[in-house]
PDB file of C-alpha atoms and ligand atoms in Angstrom:
ATOM      1  CA  MET A   1       0.000   0.000   0.000  1.00  0.00           C
ATOM      2  CA  GLY A   2       3.059   2.199   0.232  1.00  0.00           C
ATOM      3  CA  ASN A   3       2.426   5.693   1.549  1.00  0.00           C
ATOM      4  CA  VAL A   4      -1.195   5.990   0.461  1.00  0.00           C
ATOM      5  CA  ASN A   5      -3.606   5.484   3.345  1.00  0.00           C
ATOM      6  CA  LEU A   6      -7.032   4.362   2.130  1.00  0.00           C
ATOM      7  CA  ALA A   7      -8.401   3.323   5.532  1.00  0.00           C
ATOM      8  CA  THR A   8     -11.796   4.626   6.686  1.00  0.00           C
ATOM      9  CA  TYR A   9     -13.317   5.134  10.130  1.00  0.00           C
ATOM     10  CA  ALA A  10     -15.874   2.335   9.583  1.00  0.00           C
ATOM     11  CA  LYS A  11     -15.722  -0.676  11.890  1.00  0.00           C
ATOM     12  CA  ASN A  12     -15.158  -3.881   9.939  1.00  0.00           C
ATOM     13  CA  THR A  13     -17.936  -6.409  10.689  1.00  0.00           C
ATOM     14  CA  TRP A  14     -16.875  -9.356   8.489  1.00  0.00           C
ATOM     15  CA  CYS A  15     -16.359 -12.677  10.312  1.00  0.00           C
ATOM     16  CA  PRO A  16     -12.738 -13.356  11.314  1.00  0.00           C
ATOM     17  CA  GLY A  17     -11.111 -15.394   8.532  1.00  0.00           C
ATOM     18  CA  CYS A  18     -13.555 -14.237   5.824  1.00  0.00           C
ATOM     19  CA  GLY A  19     -12.058 -14.206   2.323  1.00  0.00           C
ATOM     20  CA  ASN A  20     -13.329 -10.664   1.824  1.00  0.00           C
ATOM     21  CA  PHE A  21     -10.297  -9.395   3.761  1.00  0.00           C
ATOM     22  CA  ALA A  22      -7.971 -10.659   1.025  1.00  0.00           C
ATOM     23  CA  ILE A  23     -10.001  -8.834  -1.620  1.00  0.00           C
ATOM     24  CA  LEU A  24     -10.046  -5.651   0.449  1.00  0.00           C
ATOM     25  CA  ASN A  25      -6.308  -5.688   1.152  1.00  0.00           C
ATOM     26  CA  SER A  26      -5.400  -6.600  -2.426  1.00  0.00           C
ATOM     27  CA  ILE A  27      -7.501  -3.869  -4.002  1.00  0.00           C
ATOM     28  CA  LYS A  28      -6.255  -1.280  -1.506  1.00  0.00           C
ATOM     29  CA  ALA A  29      -2.697  -2.216  -2.464  1.00  0.00           C
ATOM     30  CA  VAL A  30      -3.517  -1.863  -6.171  1.00  0.00           C
ATOM     31  CA  PHE A  31      -5.288   1.494  -5.717  1.00  0.00           C
ATOM     32  CA  GLY A  32      -2.411   2.698  -3.528  1.00  0.00           C
ATOM     33  CA  ALA A  33       0.136   1.773  -6.211  1.00  0.00           C
ATOM     34  CA  LEU A  34      -1.935   3.439  -8.965  1.00  0.00           C
ATOM     35  CA  ILE A  35      -2.231   6.632  -6.916  1.00  0.00           C
ATOM     36  CA  GLU A  36       1.502   6.602  -6.166  1.00  0.00           C
ATOM     37  CA  GLU A  37       2.191   6.207  -9.875  1.00  0.00           C
ATOM     38  CA  GLY A  38       0.223   9.431 -10.446  1.00  0.00           C
ATOM     39  CA  PHE A  39      -3.330   8.269 -11.169  1.00  0.00           C
ATOM     40  CA  PRO A  40      -5.641  10.826  -9.476  1.00  0.00           C
ATOM     41  CA  LYS A  41      -7.451   9.301  -6.513  1.00  0.00           C
ATOM     42  CA  GLU A  42     -10.580  11.343  -7.303  1.00  0.00           C
ATOM     43  CA  LYS A  43     -10.894   9.521 -10.623  1.00  0.00           C
ATOM     44  CA  ILE A  44     -11.392   6.144  -8.935  1.00  0.00           C
ATOM     45  CA  VAL A  45     -15.023   5.178  -8.230  1.00  0.00           C
ATOM     46  CA  ILE A  46     -16.121   1.951  -6.593  1.00  0.00           C
ATOM     47  CA  VAL A  47     -19.643   0.544  -6.596  1.00  0.00           C
ATOM     48  CA  SER A  48     -21.045  -2.279  -4.478  1.00  0.00           C
ATOM     49  CA  GLY A  49     -24.306  -4.225  -4.279  1.00  0.00           C
ATOM     50  CA  ILE A  50     -25.988  -5.689  -1.201  1.00  0.00           C
ATOM     51  CA  GLY A  51     -24.461  -8.584   0.710  1.00  0.00           C
ATOM     52  CA  CYS A  52     -21.429  -9.154   2.941  1.00  0.00           C
ATOM     53  CA  HIS A  53     -19.144  -8.236   0.015  1.00  0.00           C
ATOM     54  CA  ALA A  54     -20.869  -4.871  -0.390  1.00  0.00           C
ATOM     55  CA  LYS A  55     -19.507  -3.518   2.874  1.00  0.00           C
ATOM     56  CA  ILE A  56     -16.195  -3.123   1.045  1.00  0.00           C
ATOM     57  CA  ALA A  57     -17.502   0.282  -0.073  1.00  0.00           C
ATOM     58  CA  ASP A  58     -17.359   1.396   3.564  1.00  0.00           C
ATOM     59  CA  TYR A  59     -13.786   0.222   4.035  1.00  0.00           C
ATOM     60  CA  ILE A  60     -11.905   2.013   1.227  1.00  0.00           C
ATOM     61  CA  ASN A  61     -11.441   5.746   1.225  1.00  0.00           C
ATOM     62  CA  VAL A  62     -12.193   6.475  -2.448  1.00  0.00           C
ATOM     63  CA  ASN A  63     -15.378   7.724  -4.149  1.00  0.00           C
ATOM     64  CA  SER A  64     -18.040   5.071  -3.716  1.00  0.00           C
ATOM     65  CA  PHE A  65     -21.662   4.234  -4.443  1.00  0.00           C
ATOM     66  CA  TYR A  66     -23.410   1.619  -2.285  1.00  0.00           C
ATOM     67  CA  SER A  67     -26.112   0.449  -4.702  1.00  0.00           C
ATOM     68  CA  LEU A  68     -28.904  -2.156  -4.621  1.00  0.00           C
ATOM     69  CA  HIS A  69     -28.879  -5.941  -4.696  1.00  0.00           C
ATOM     70  CA  GLY A  70     -28.188  -6.994  -8.297  1.00  0.00           C
ATOM     71  CA  ARG A  71     -27.588  -3.463  -9.565  1.00  0.00           C
ATOM     72  CA  VAL A  72     -23.819  -3.030  -9.333  1.00  0.00           C
ATOM     73  CA  VAL A  73     -23.314  -3.345 -13.088  1.00  0.00           C
ATOM     74  CA  PRO A  74     -25.873  -0.783 -14.356  1.00  0.00           C
ATOM     75  CA  VAL A  75     -24.645   1.753 -11.798  1.00  0.00           C
ATOM     76  CA  CYS A  76     -21.057   1.203 -12.999  1.00  0.00           C
ATOM     77  CA  GLU A  77     -22.181   1.560 -16.623  1.00  0.00           C
ATOM     78  CA  ALA A  78     -24.040   4.798 -15.914  1.00  0.00           C
ATOM     79  CA  ILE A  79     -21.071   6.343 -14.105  1.00  0.00           C
ATOM     80  CA  LYS A  80     -18.718   5.387 -16.930  1.00  0.00           C
ATOM     81  CA  LEU A  81     -21.037   6.754 -19.613  1.00  0.00           C
ATOM     82  CA  ALA A  82     -21.445  10.029 -17.749  1.00  0.00           C
ATOM     83  CA  ASN A  83     -17.694  10.453 -17.348  1.00  0.00           C
ATOM     84  CA  PRO A  84     -15.466   8.095 -19.375  1.00  0.00           C
ATOM     85  CA  ASP A  85     -12.343   9.508 -17.651  1.00  0.00           C
ATOM     86  CA  LEU A  86     -13.205   7.695 -14.425  1.00  0.00           C
ATOM     87  CA  LYS A  87     -11.938   4.235 -13.479  1.00  0.00           C
ATOM     88  CA  VAL A  88     -15.047   2.397 -12.361  1.00  0.00           C
ATOM     89  CA  ILE A  89     -14.736  -0.796 -10.355  1.00  0.00           C
ATOM     90  CA  GLY A  90     -17.763  -2.774  -9.187  1.00  0.00           C
ATOM     91  CA  PHE A  91     -17.713  -5.233  -6.269  1.00  0.00           C
ATOM     92  CA  ALA A  92     -20.563  -7.720  -6.497  1.00  0.00           C
ATOM     93  CA  GLY A  93     -21.689 -10.945  -4.855  1.00  0.00           C
ATOM     94  CA  ASP A  94     -22.407 -14.200  -6.646  1.00  0.00           C
ATOM     95  CA  GLY A  95     -26.028 -14.034  -5.496  1.00  0.00           C
ATOM     96  CA  ASP A  96     -26.010 -10.365  -6.346  1.00  0.00           C
ATOM     97  CA  THR A  97     -24.748 -10.534  -9.909  1.00  0.00           C
ATOM     98  CA  TYR A  98     -24.814 -14.166 -11.087  1.00  0.00           C
ATOM     99  CA  GLY A  99     -28.386 -14.293  -9.731  1.00  0.00           C
ATOM    100  CA  GLU A 100     -30.566 -11.221  -9.439  1.00  0.00           C
ATOM    101  CA  GLY A 101     -28.489  -8.918 -11.691  1.00  0.00           C
ATOM    102  CA  LEU A 102     -27.312 -11.436 -14.260  1.00  0.00           C
ATOM    103  CA  GLU A 103     -28.884  -9.773 -17.282  1.00  0.00           C
ATOM    104  CA  HIS A 104     -26.941  -6.575 -16.573  1.00  0.00           C
ATOM    105  CA  LEU A 105     -23.680  -8.494 -16.505  1.00  0.00           C
ATOM    106  CA  ILE A 106     -24.387 -10.159 -19.844  1.00  0.00           C
ATOM    107  CA  PHE A 107     -25.235  -6.877 -21.573  1.00  0.00           C
ATOM    108  CA  ALA A 108     -22.283  -4.960 -20.122  1.00  0.00           C
ATOM    109  CA  ALA A 109     -20.005  -7.711 -21.456  1.00  0.00           C
ATOM    110  CA  LYS A 110     -21.792  -7.683 -24.817  1.00  0.00           C
ATOM    111  CA  ARG A 111     -21.357  -3.895 -25.105  1.00  0.00           C
ATOM    112  CA  ASN A 112     -17.763  -4.006 -23.862  1.00  0.00           C
ATOM    113  CA  VAL A 113     -18.306  -1.135 -21.458  1.00  0.00           C
ATOM    114  CA  ASP A 114     -14.916  -0.188 -19.994  1.00  0.00           C
ATOM    115  CA  ILE A 115     -15.641  -1.169 -16.394  1.00  0.00           C
ATOM    116  CA  ASN A 116     -14.101  -3.748 -14.065  1.00  0.00           C
ATOM    117  CA  ILE A 117     -16.386  -6.121 -12.177  1.00  0.00           C
ATOM    118  CA  ILE A 118     -15.004  -8.111  -9.251  1.00  0.00           C
ATOM    119  CA  ILE A 119     -17.218 -10.942  -8.018  1.00  0.00           C
ATOM    120  CA  HIS A 120     -16.860 -12.085  -4.401  1.00  0.00           C
ATOM    121  CA  ASN A 121     -17.902 -15.595  -5.377  1.00  0.00           C
ATOM    122  CA  ASN A 122     -18.325 -17.421  -2.069  1.00  0.00           C
ATOM    123  CA  ARG A 123     -20.989 -19.587  -3.749  1.00  0.00           C
ATOM    124  CA  VAL A 124     -23.507 -18.823  -1.007  1.00  0.00           C
ATOM    125  CA  TYR A 125     -25.733 -15.991   0.225  1.00  0.00           C
ATOM    126  CA  GLY A 126     -23.569 -14.881   3.148  1.00  0.00           C
ATOM    127  CA  LEU A 127     -25.515 -11.913   4.482  1.00  0.00           C
ATOM    128  CA  THR A 128     -28.861 -13.725   4.540  1.00  0.00           C
ATOM    129  CA  THR A 129     -27.231 -16.702   6.300  1.00  0.00           C
ATOM    130  CA  GLY A 130     -26.473 -19.483   3.896  1.00  0.00           C
ATOM    131  CA  GLN A 131     -28.914 -20.008   1.007  1.00  0.00           C
ATOM    132  CA  TYR A 132     -27.649 -21.458  -2.293  1.00  0.00           C
ATOM    133  CA  THR A 133     -26.599 -19.287  -5.263  1.00  0.00           C
ATOM    134  CA  PRO A 134     -26.142 -19.917  -9.005  1.00  0.00           C
ATOM    135  CA  THR A 135     -22.588 -21.174  -8.378  1.00  0.00           C
ATOM    136  CA  SER A 136     -23.299 -23.475  -5.415  1.00  0.00           C
ATOM    137  CA  PRO A 137     -22.495 -27.072  -6.410  1.00  0.00           C
ATOM    138  CA  LEU A 138     -25.111 -29.784  -6.923  1.00  0.00           C
ATOM    139  CA  GLY A 139     -26.218 -31.143  -3.561  1.00  0.00           C
ATOM    140  CA  PHE A 140     -25.215 -28.001  -1.626  1.00  0.00           C
ATOM    141  CA  LYS A 141     -26.884 -28.058   1.778  1.00  0.00           C
ATOM    142  CA  GLY A 142     -27.878 -24.645   3.120  1.00  0.00           C
ATOM    143  CA  ARG A 143     -30.702 -22.763   4.811  1.00  0.00           C
ATOM    144  CA  SER A 144     -33.035 -22.997   1.805  1.00  0.00           C
ATOM    145  CA  THR A 145     -31.938 -26.482   0.696  1.00  0.00           C
ATOM    146  CA  PRO A 146     -31.471 -28.605   3.823  1.00  0.00           C
ATOM    147  CA  LYS A 147     -31.560 -31.807   1.745  1.00  0.00           C
ATOM    148  CA  GLY A 148     -29.228 -30.433  -0.929  1.00  0.00           C
ATOM    149  CA  THR A 149     -29.802 -28.538  -4.185  1.00  0.00           C
ATOM    150  CA  THR A 150     -30.992 -30.441  -7.216  1.00  0.00           C
ATOM    151  CA  GLU A 151     -29.505 -27.946  -9.714  1.00  0.00           C
ATOM    152  CA  TYR A 152     -26.130 -27.830 -11.405  1.00  0.00           C
ATOM    153  CA  PRO A 153     -24.223 -24.547 -11.008  1.00  0.00           C
ATOM    154  CA  ILE A 154     -23.577 -22.178 -13.873  1.00  0.00           C
ATOM    155  CA  ASN A 155     -20.010 -21.619 -15.066  1.00  0.00           C
ATOM    156  CA  PRO A 156     -19.818 -17.808 -14.977  1.00  0.00           C
ATOM    157  CA  LEU A 157     -16.599 -17.642 -16.993  1.00  0.00           C
ATOM    158  CA  GLU A 158     -18.154 -19.624 -19.839  1.00  0.00           C
ATOM    159  CA  LEU A 159     -21.182 -17.353 -19.744  1.00  0.00           C
ATOM    160  CA  MET A 160     -18.970 -14.265 -19.866  1.00  0.00           C
ATOM    161  CA  LEU A 161     -16.966 -15.611 -22.796  1.00  0.00           C
ATOM    162  CA  SER A 162     -20.085 -16.289 -24.841  1.00  0.00           C
ATOM    163  CA  SER A 163     -21.504 -12.875 -23.880  1.00  0.00           C
ATOM    164  CA  GLY A 164     -18.508 -11.044 -25.360  1.00  0.00           C
ATOM    165  CA  ALA A 165     -16.469 -10.041 -22.276  1.00  0.00           C
ATOM    166  CA  SER A 166     -13.032  -8.901 -23.416  1.00  0.00           C
ATOM    167  CA  PHE A 167     -11.168  -9.845 -20.198  1.00  0.00           C
ATOM    168  CA  ILE A 168     -11.996 -12.912 -18.091  1.00  0.00           C
ATOM    169  CA  SER A 169     -10.040 -14.051 -15.042  1.00  0.00           C
ATOM    170  CA  ARG A 170     -10.241 -15.947 -11.748  1.00  0.00           C
ATOM    171  CA  GLY A 171      -8.428 -15.681  -8.413  1.00  0.00           C
ATOM    172  CA  THR A 172      -8.933 -16.938  -4.864  1.00  0.00           C
ATOM    173  CA  SER A 173      -9.024 -15.269  -1.496  1.00  0.00           C
ATOM    174  CA  HIS A 174      -6.097 -17.504  -0.458  1.00  0.00           C
ATOM    175  CA  GLY A 175      -3.623 -16.015  -2.895  1.00  0.00           C
ATOM    176  CA  MET A 176      -3.166 -12.281  -2.480  1.00  0.00           C
ATOM    177  CA  GLU A 177      -0.109 -11.880  -4.717  1.00  0.00           C
ATOM    178  CA  LEU A 178      -1.944 -13.351  -7.689  1.00  0.00           C
ATOM    179  CA  LEU A 179      -5.084 -11.429  -6.782  1.00  0.00           C
ATOM    180  CA  LYS A 180      -3.201  -8.113  -6.839  1.00  0.00           C
ATOM    181  CA  LYS A 181      -1.682  -8.970 -10.221  1.00  0.00           C
ATOM    182  CA  ILE A 182      -5.066  -9.885 -11.703  1.00  0.00           C
ATOM    183  CA  PHE A 183      -6.829  -6.841 -10.214  1.00  0.00           C
ATOM    184  CA  LYS A 184      -4.220  -4.485 -11.670  1.00  0.00           C
ATOM    185  CA  GLU A 185      -4.374  -6.086 -15.108  1.00  0.00           C
ATOM    186  CA  ALA A 186      -8.183  -6.108 -15.088  1.00  0.00           C
ATOM    187  CA  ILE A 187      -8.394  -2.450 -14.056  1.00  0.00           C
ATOM    188  CA  MET A 188      -5.897  -1.400 -16.731  1.00  0.00           C
ATOM    189  CA  HIS A 189      -7.684  -3.397 -19.452  1.00  0.00           C
ATOM    190  CA  LYS A 190      -9.558  -1.187 -21.888  1.00  0.00           C
ATOM    191  CA  GLY A 191     -12.987  -2.801 -22.016  1.00  0.00           C
ATOM    192  CA  PHE A 192     -15.228  -4.973 -19.899  1.00  0.00           C
ATOM    193  CA  SER A 193     -13.234  -7.054 -17.422  1.00  0.00           C
ATOM    194  CA  LEU A 194     -14.460  -9.701 -15.022  1.00  0.00           C
ATOM    195  CA  VAL A 195     -12.556 -11.112 -12.060  1.00  0.00           C
ATOM    196  CA  ASP A 196     -14.277 -14.083 -10.456  1.00  0.00           C
ATOM    197  CA  VAL A 197     -12.776 -14.444  -6.983  1.00  0.00           C
ATOM    198  CA  LEU A 198     -13.310 -17.752  -5.191  1.00  0.00           C
ATOM    199  CA  GLN A 199     -13.821 -15.924  -1.913  1.00  0.00           C
ATOM    200  CA  VAL A 200     -14.221 -18.258   1.011  1.00  0.00           C
ATOM    201  CA  CYS A 201     -17.121 -17.731   3.425  1.00  0.00           C
ATOM    202  CA  VAL A 202     -15.777 -19.350   6.585  1.00  0.00           C
ATOM    203  CA  THR A 203     -19.173 -19.288   8.271  1.00  0.00           C
ATOM    204  CA  TYR A 204     -21.527 -20.790   5.668  1.00  0.00           C
ATOM    205  CA  TYR A 205     -19.283 -22.503   3.111  1.00  0.00           C
ATOM    206  CA  ASN A 206     -15.690 -23.018   4.158  1.00  0.00           C
ATOM    207  CA  MET A 207     -13.790 -24.152   1.053  1.00  0.00           C
ATOM    208  CA  TYR A 208     -10.229 -23.193   1.981  1.00  0.00           C
ATOM    209  CA  GLU A 209      -8.947 -26.773   2.066  1.00  0.00           C
ATOM    210  CA  TYR A 210     -10.883 -27.802  -1.039  1.00  0.00           C
ATOM    211  CA  TYR A 211      -9.447 -24.941  -3.113  1.00  0.00           C
ATOM    212  CA  ASP A 212      -5.934 -25.173  -1.691  1.00  0.00           C
ATOM    213  CA  LYS A 213      -5.694 -28.786  -2.900  1.00  0.00           C
ATOM    214  CA  ARG A 214      -6.859 -27.997  -6.423  1.00  0.00           C
ATOM    215  CA  VAL A 215      -5.741 -24.569  -7.579  1.00  0.00           C
ATOM    216  CA  TYR A 216      -2.917 -23.948 -10.046  1.00  0.00           C
ATOM    217  CA  GLU A 217      -1.769 -20.893 -11.994  1.00  0.00           C
ATOM    218  CA  LEU A 218      -2.381 -20.625 -15.727  1.00  0.00           C
ATOM    219  CA  GLU A 219       0.768 -20.322 -17.767  1.00  0.00           C
ATOM    220  CA  GLY A 220       1.504 -19.639 -21.381  1.00  0.00           C
ATOM    221  CA  HIS A 221      -1.859 -20.325 -23.002  1.00  0.00           C
ATOM    222  CA  ASP A 222      -3.146 -18.291 -25.947  1.00  0.00           C
ATOM    223  CA  LEU A 223      -5.249 -15.567 -24.304  1.00  0.00           C
ATOM    224  CA  ALA A 224      -7.060 -14.649 -27.522  1.00  0.00           C
ATOM    225  CA  ASP A 225      -7.905 -18.077 -28.953  1.00  0.00           C
ATOM    226  CA  TYR A 226     -11.623 -18.408 -28.241  1.00  0.00           C
ATOM    227  CA  ASN A 227     -11.846 -22.203 -28.581  1.00  0.00           C
ATOM    228  CA  LYS A 228      -8.754 -22.980 -26.511  1.00  0.00           C
ATOM    229  CA  VAL A 229      -9.876 -20.534 -23.847  1.00  0.00           C
ATOM    230  CA  LEU A 230     -13.320 -22.144 -23.801  1.00  0.00           C
ATOM    231  CA  ALA A 231     -11.760 -25.588 -23.282  1.00  0.00           C
ATOM    232  CA  LYS A 232      -9.668 -24.237 -20.391  1.00  0.00           C
ATOM    233  CA  ILE A 233     -12.711 -22.537 -18.860  1.00  0.00           C
ATOM    234  CA  ARG A 234     -14.644 -25.816 -19.052  1.00  0.00           C
ATOM    235  CA  GLU A 235     -11.928 -27.788 -17.250  1.00  0.00           C
ATOM    236  CA  TRP A 236     -13.521 -26.928 -13.889  1.00  0.00           C
ATOM    237  CA  ASP A 237     -17.267 -26.425 -14.136  1.00  0.00           C
ATOM    238  CA  TYR A 238     -17.823 -25.261 -10.510  1.00  0.00           C
ATOM    239  CA  ASN A 239     -19.076 -28.760  -9.768  1.00  0.00           C
ATOM    240  CA  ASN A 240     -16.542 -31.428 -10.816  1.00  0.00           C
ATOM    241  CA  ASP A 241     -13.466 -32.346  -8.788  1.00  0.00           C
ATOM    242  CA  SER A 242     -10.826 -31.352 -11.329  1.00  0.00           C
ATOM    243  CA  LYS A 243      -7.915 -28.975 -10.847  1.00  0.00           C
ATOM    244  CA  ILE A 244      -8.915 -25.293 -10.731  1.00  0.00           C
ATOM    245  CA  ALA A 245      -7.047 -22.864 -12.971  1.00  0.00           C
ATOM    246  CA  LEU A 246      -6.361 -19.328 -11.724  1.00  0.00           C
ATOM    247  CA  GLY A 247      -5.201 -16.249 -13.614  1.00  0.00           C
ATOM    248  CA  VAL A 248      -6.232 -14.529 -16.826  1.00  0.00           C
ATOM    249  CA  PHE A 249      -8.144 -16.837 -19.192  1.00  0.00           C
ATOM    250  CA  TYR A 250      -9.076 -14.421 -21.977  1.00  0.00           C
ATOM    251  CA  LYS A 251      -7.998 -10.996 -23.137  1.00  0.00           C
ATOM    252  CA  LYS A 252      -8.855  -9.252 -26.364  1.00  0.00           C
ATOM    253  CA  GLU A 253      -8.885  -5.635 -27.497  1.00  0.00           C
ATOM    254  CA  ARG A 254     -12.074  -4.416 -29.121  1.00  0.00           C
ATOM    255  CA  PRO A 255     -13.879  -1.062 -29.343  1.00  0.00           C
ATOM    256  CA  VAL A 256     -15.344   0.087 -26.051  1.00  0.00           C
ATOM    257  CA  PHE A 257     -18.967   1.110 -25.759  1.00  0.00           C
ATOM    258  CA  GLU A 258     -18.680   4.542 -24.194  1.00  0.00           C
ATOM    259  CA  TYR A 259     -16.620   6.012 -27.053  1.00  0.00           C
ATOM    260  CA  ALA A 260     -18.743   4.420 -29.754  1.00  0.00           C
ATOM    261  CA  PHE A 261     -21.786   5.718 -27.890  1.00  0.00           C
ATOM    262  CA  LYS A 262     -20.514   9.244 -27.240  1.00  0.00           C
ATOM    263  CA  ASP A 263     -18.544  10.101 -30.343  1.00  0.00           C
ATOM    264  CA  LYS A 264     -20.467   9.705 -33.595  1.00  0.00           C
ATOM    265  CA  LYS A 265     -17.278   9.964 -35.622  1.00  0.00           C
ATOM    266  CA  ILE A 266     -15.743   7.000 -33.861  1.00  0.00           C
ATOM    267  CA  ASN A 267     -19.050   5.214 -34.180  1.00  0.00           C
ATOM    268  CA  THR A 268     -19.144   5.516 -37.971  1.00  0.00           C
ATOM    269  CA  ASP A 269     -15.471   4.615 -38.170  1.00  0.00           C
ATOM    270  CA  LEU A 270     -15.982   1.314 -36.348  1.00  0.00           C
ATOM    271  CA  LYS A 271     -14.718  -1.411 -38.589  1.00  0.00           C
ATOM    272  CA  ILE A 272     -17.519  -3.947 -38.772  1.00  0.00           C
ATOM    273  CA  LYS A 273     -15.167  -6.524 -40.198  1.00  0.00           C
ATOM    274  CA  GLU A 274     -12.935  -6.229 -37.169  1.00  0.00           C
ATOM    275  CA  LEU A 275     -15.930  -6.746 -34.931  1.00  0.00           C
ATOM    276  CA  LEU A 276     -17.013  -9.811 -36.876  1.00  0.00           C
ATOM    277  CA  ASN A 277     -13.513 -11.272 -36.713  1.00  0.00           C
ATOM    278  CA  ASP A 278     -13.527 -10.759 -32.982  1.00  0.00           C
ATOM    279  CA  ARG A 279     -15.220 -14.096 -32.327  1.00  0.00           C
ATOM    280  CA  ALA A 280     -13.134 -16.054 -34.823  1.00  0.00           C
TER     281      ALA A 280
HETATM  282  C1  TPP B   1     -33.789  -6.518  -4.439  1.00  0.00           C
HETATM  283  C2  TPP B   1     -33.358  -7.340  -3.284  1.00  0.00           C
HETATM  284  N1  TPP B   1     -33.528  -8.688  -3.329  1.00  0.00           N
HETATM  285  C3  TPP B   1     -33.124  -9.452  -2.288  1.00  0.00           C
HETATM  286  C4  TPP B   1     -32.535  -8.871  -1.191  1.00  0.00           C
HETATM  287  C5  TPP B   1     -32.148  -9.717  -0.007  1.00  0.00           C
HETATM  288  N2  TPP B   1     -30.739 -10.011   0.002  1.00  0.00           N
HETATM  289  C6  TPP B   1     -29.857  -9.191   0.603  1.00  0.00           C
HETATM  290  S1  TPP B   1     -28.286  -9.771   0.518  1.00  0.00           S
HETATM  291  C7  TPP B   1     -28.804 -11.126  -0.350  1.00  0.00           C
HETATM  292  C8  TPP B   1     -27.869 -12.198  -0.785  1.00  0.00           C
HETATM  293  C9  TPP B   1     -26.440 -11.852  -0.711  1.00  0.00           C
HETATM  294  O1  TPP B   1     -25.691 -12.867  -1.313  1.00  0.00           O
HETATM  295  P1  TPP B   1     -24.473 -12.491  -2.242  1.00  0.00           P
HETATM  296  O2  TPP B   1     -24.861 -11.527  -3.277  1.00  0.00           O
HETATM  297  O3  TPP B   1     -23.875 -13.771  -2.714  1.00  0.00           O
HETATM  298  O4  TPP B   1     -23.499 -11.717  -1.249  1.00  0.00           O
HETATM  299  P2  TPP B   1     -22.684 -12.228   0.027  1.00  0.00           P
HETATM  300  O5  TPP B   1     -23.498 -11.883   1.223  1.00  0.00           O
HETATM  301  O6  TPP B   1     -22.475 -13.687  -0.120  1.00  0.00           O
HETATM  302  O7  TPP B   1     -21.410 -11.452  -0.048  1.00  0.00           O
HETATM  303  C10 TPP B   1     -30.173 -11.113  -0.563  1.00  0.00           C
HETATM  304  C11 TPP B   1     -30.931 -12.152  -1.277  1.00  0.00           C
HETATM  305  C12 TPP B   1     -32.353  -7.474  -1.184  1.00  0.00           C
HETATM  306  N3  TPP B   1     -31.761  -6.831  -0.189  1.00  0.00           N
HETATM  307  N4  TPP B   1     -32.773  -6.751  -2.242  1.00  0.00           N
HETATM  308  S1  SF4 B   2     -20.983 -14.640   6.559  1.00  0.00           S
HETATM  309 FE1  SF4 B   2     -19.365 -15.441   5.223  1.00  0.00          FE
HETATM  310  S2  SF4 B   2     -19.088 -13.917   3.605  1.00  0.00           S
HETATM  311 FE2  SF4 B   2     -20.226 -12.942   5.295  1.00  0.00          FE
HETATM  312  S3  SF4 B   2     -18.629 -11.942   6.527  1.00  0.00           S
HETATM  313 FE3  SF4 B   2     -19.016 -13.972   7.413  1.00  0.00          FE
HETATM  314  S4  SF4 B   2     -17.491 -15.313   6.442  1.00  0.00           S
HETATM  315 FE4  SF4 B   2     -17.622 -13.446   5.216  1.00  0.00          FE
HETATM  316 MG1   MG B   3     -22.253 -14.786  -1.991  1.00  0.00          MG
END
């Protein structure tokens, strides 16, 4: 974090051992480094939803907007459209944005709005005490499913790839060095970036041991080859017992929405062919 102090007066109420601390400390370190490098602090805006994760807005001393459950993404989009000079980072829950707000996520990825969305994916509703979410595994036993869920989870990275996201990555709350690296790269990416963080909820779904045994870091794969990336994304489907890859899965440059939207000249200059080739 260097010399930049981003602490606030708010009392932290997360459970001891919660994976949210790793996200908080990693992002504070990244913001601190950006500010030290000369990026103006007043141009950073964070947005959160509703859930345990959302309290992060109270714990970082930058501009923030504490929004509604499921509405992190549209608030980020609106801020970015109003002022494209801002760096807009949204912190959302898995219930929050893979559930209630999913359609917003899909369309922000499709439009390639230049925002960064970080998902605190603890695969459970933490704040409301342990119900299942779209990424809970089959058979998950929680408050609303005492005999176990009968649904398979979604693979959010696969969904993001098919929706057109131009940066897709995954980290865990047990690996802060990698998390910092991914956060920085995602924030600097020009276009829609998603970071799915396997954030452990020690109280309702403690997966530290499970993840520690399975995670490995991605190395040297072709970040722009759609089919190879898809195969890598499908290796772990949030339900099977395979190894779990971490790092950046996909990265591609393509025109961002806010400039195409704002500047008619750029809009007419968009090369349709380039856009069509984008999925090749
Ligand atoms: C519109 C709306 N729907 C539902 C709720 C109730 N609610 C609050 S938090 C929450 C779930 C939080 O789960 P998640 O988004 O995964 O966040 P976590 O607590 O796990 O960080 C729900 C259903 C709400 N506050 N507002
Ligand atoms: S309930 Fe889970 S997600 Fe919420 S603060 Fe506690 S450990 Fe963290
Ligand atoms: Mg959750």
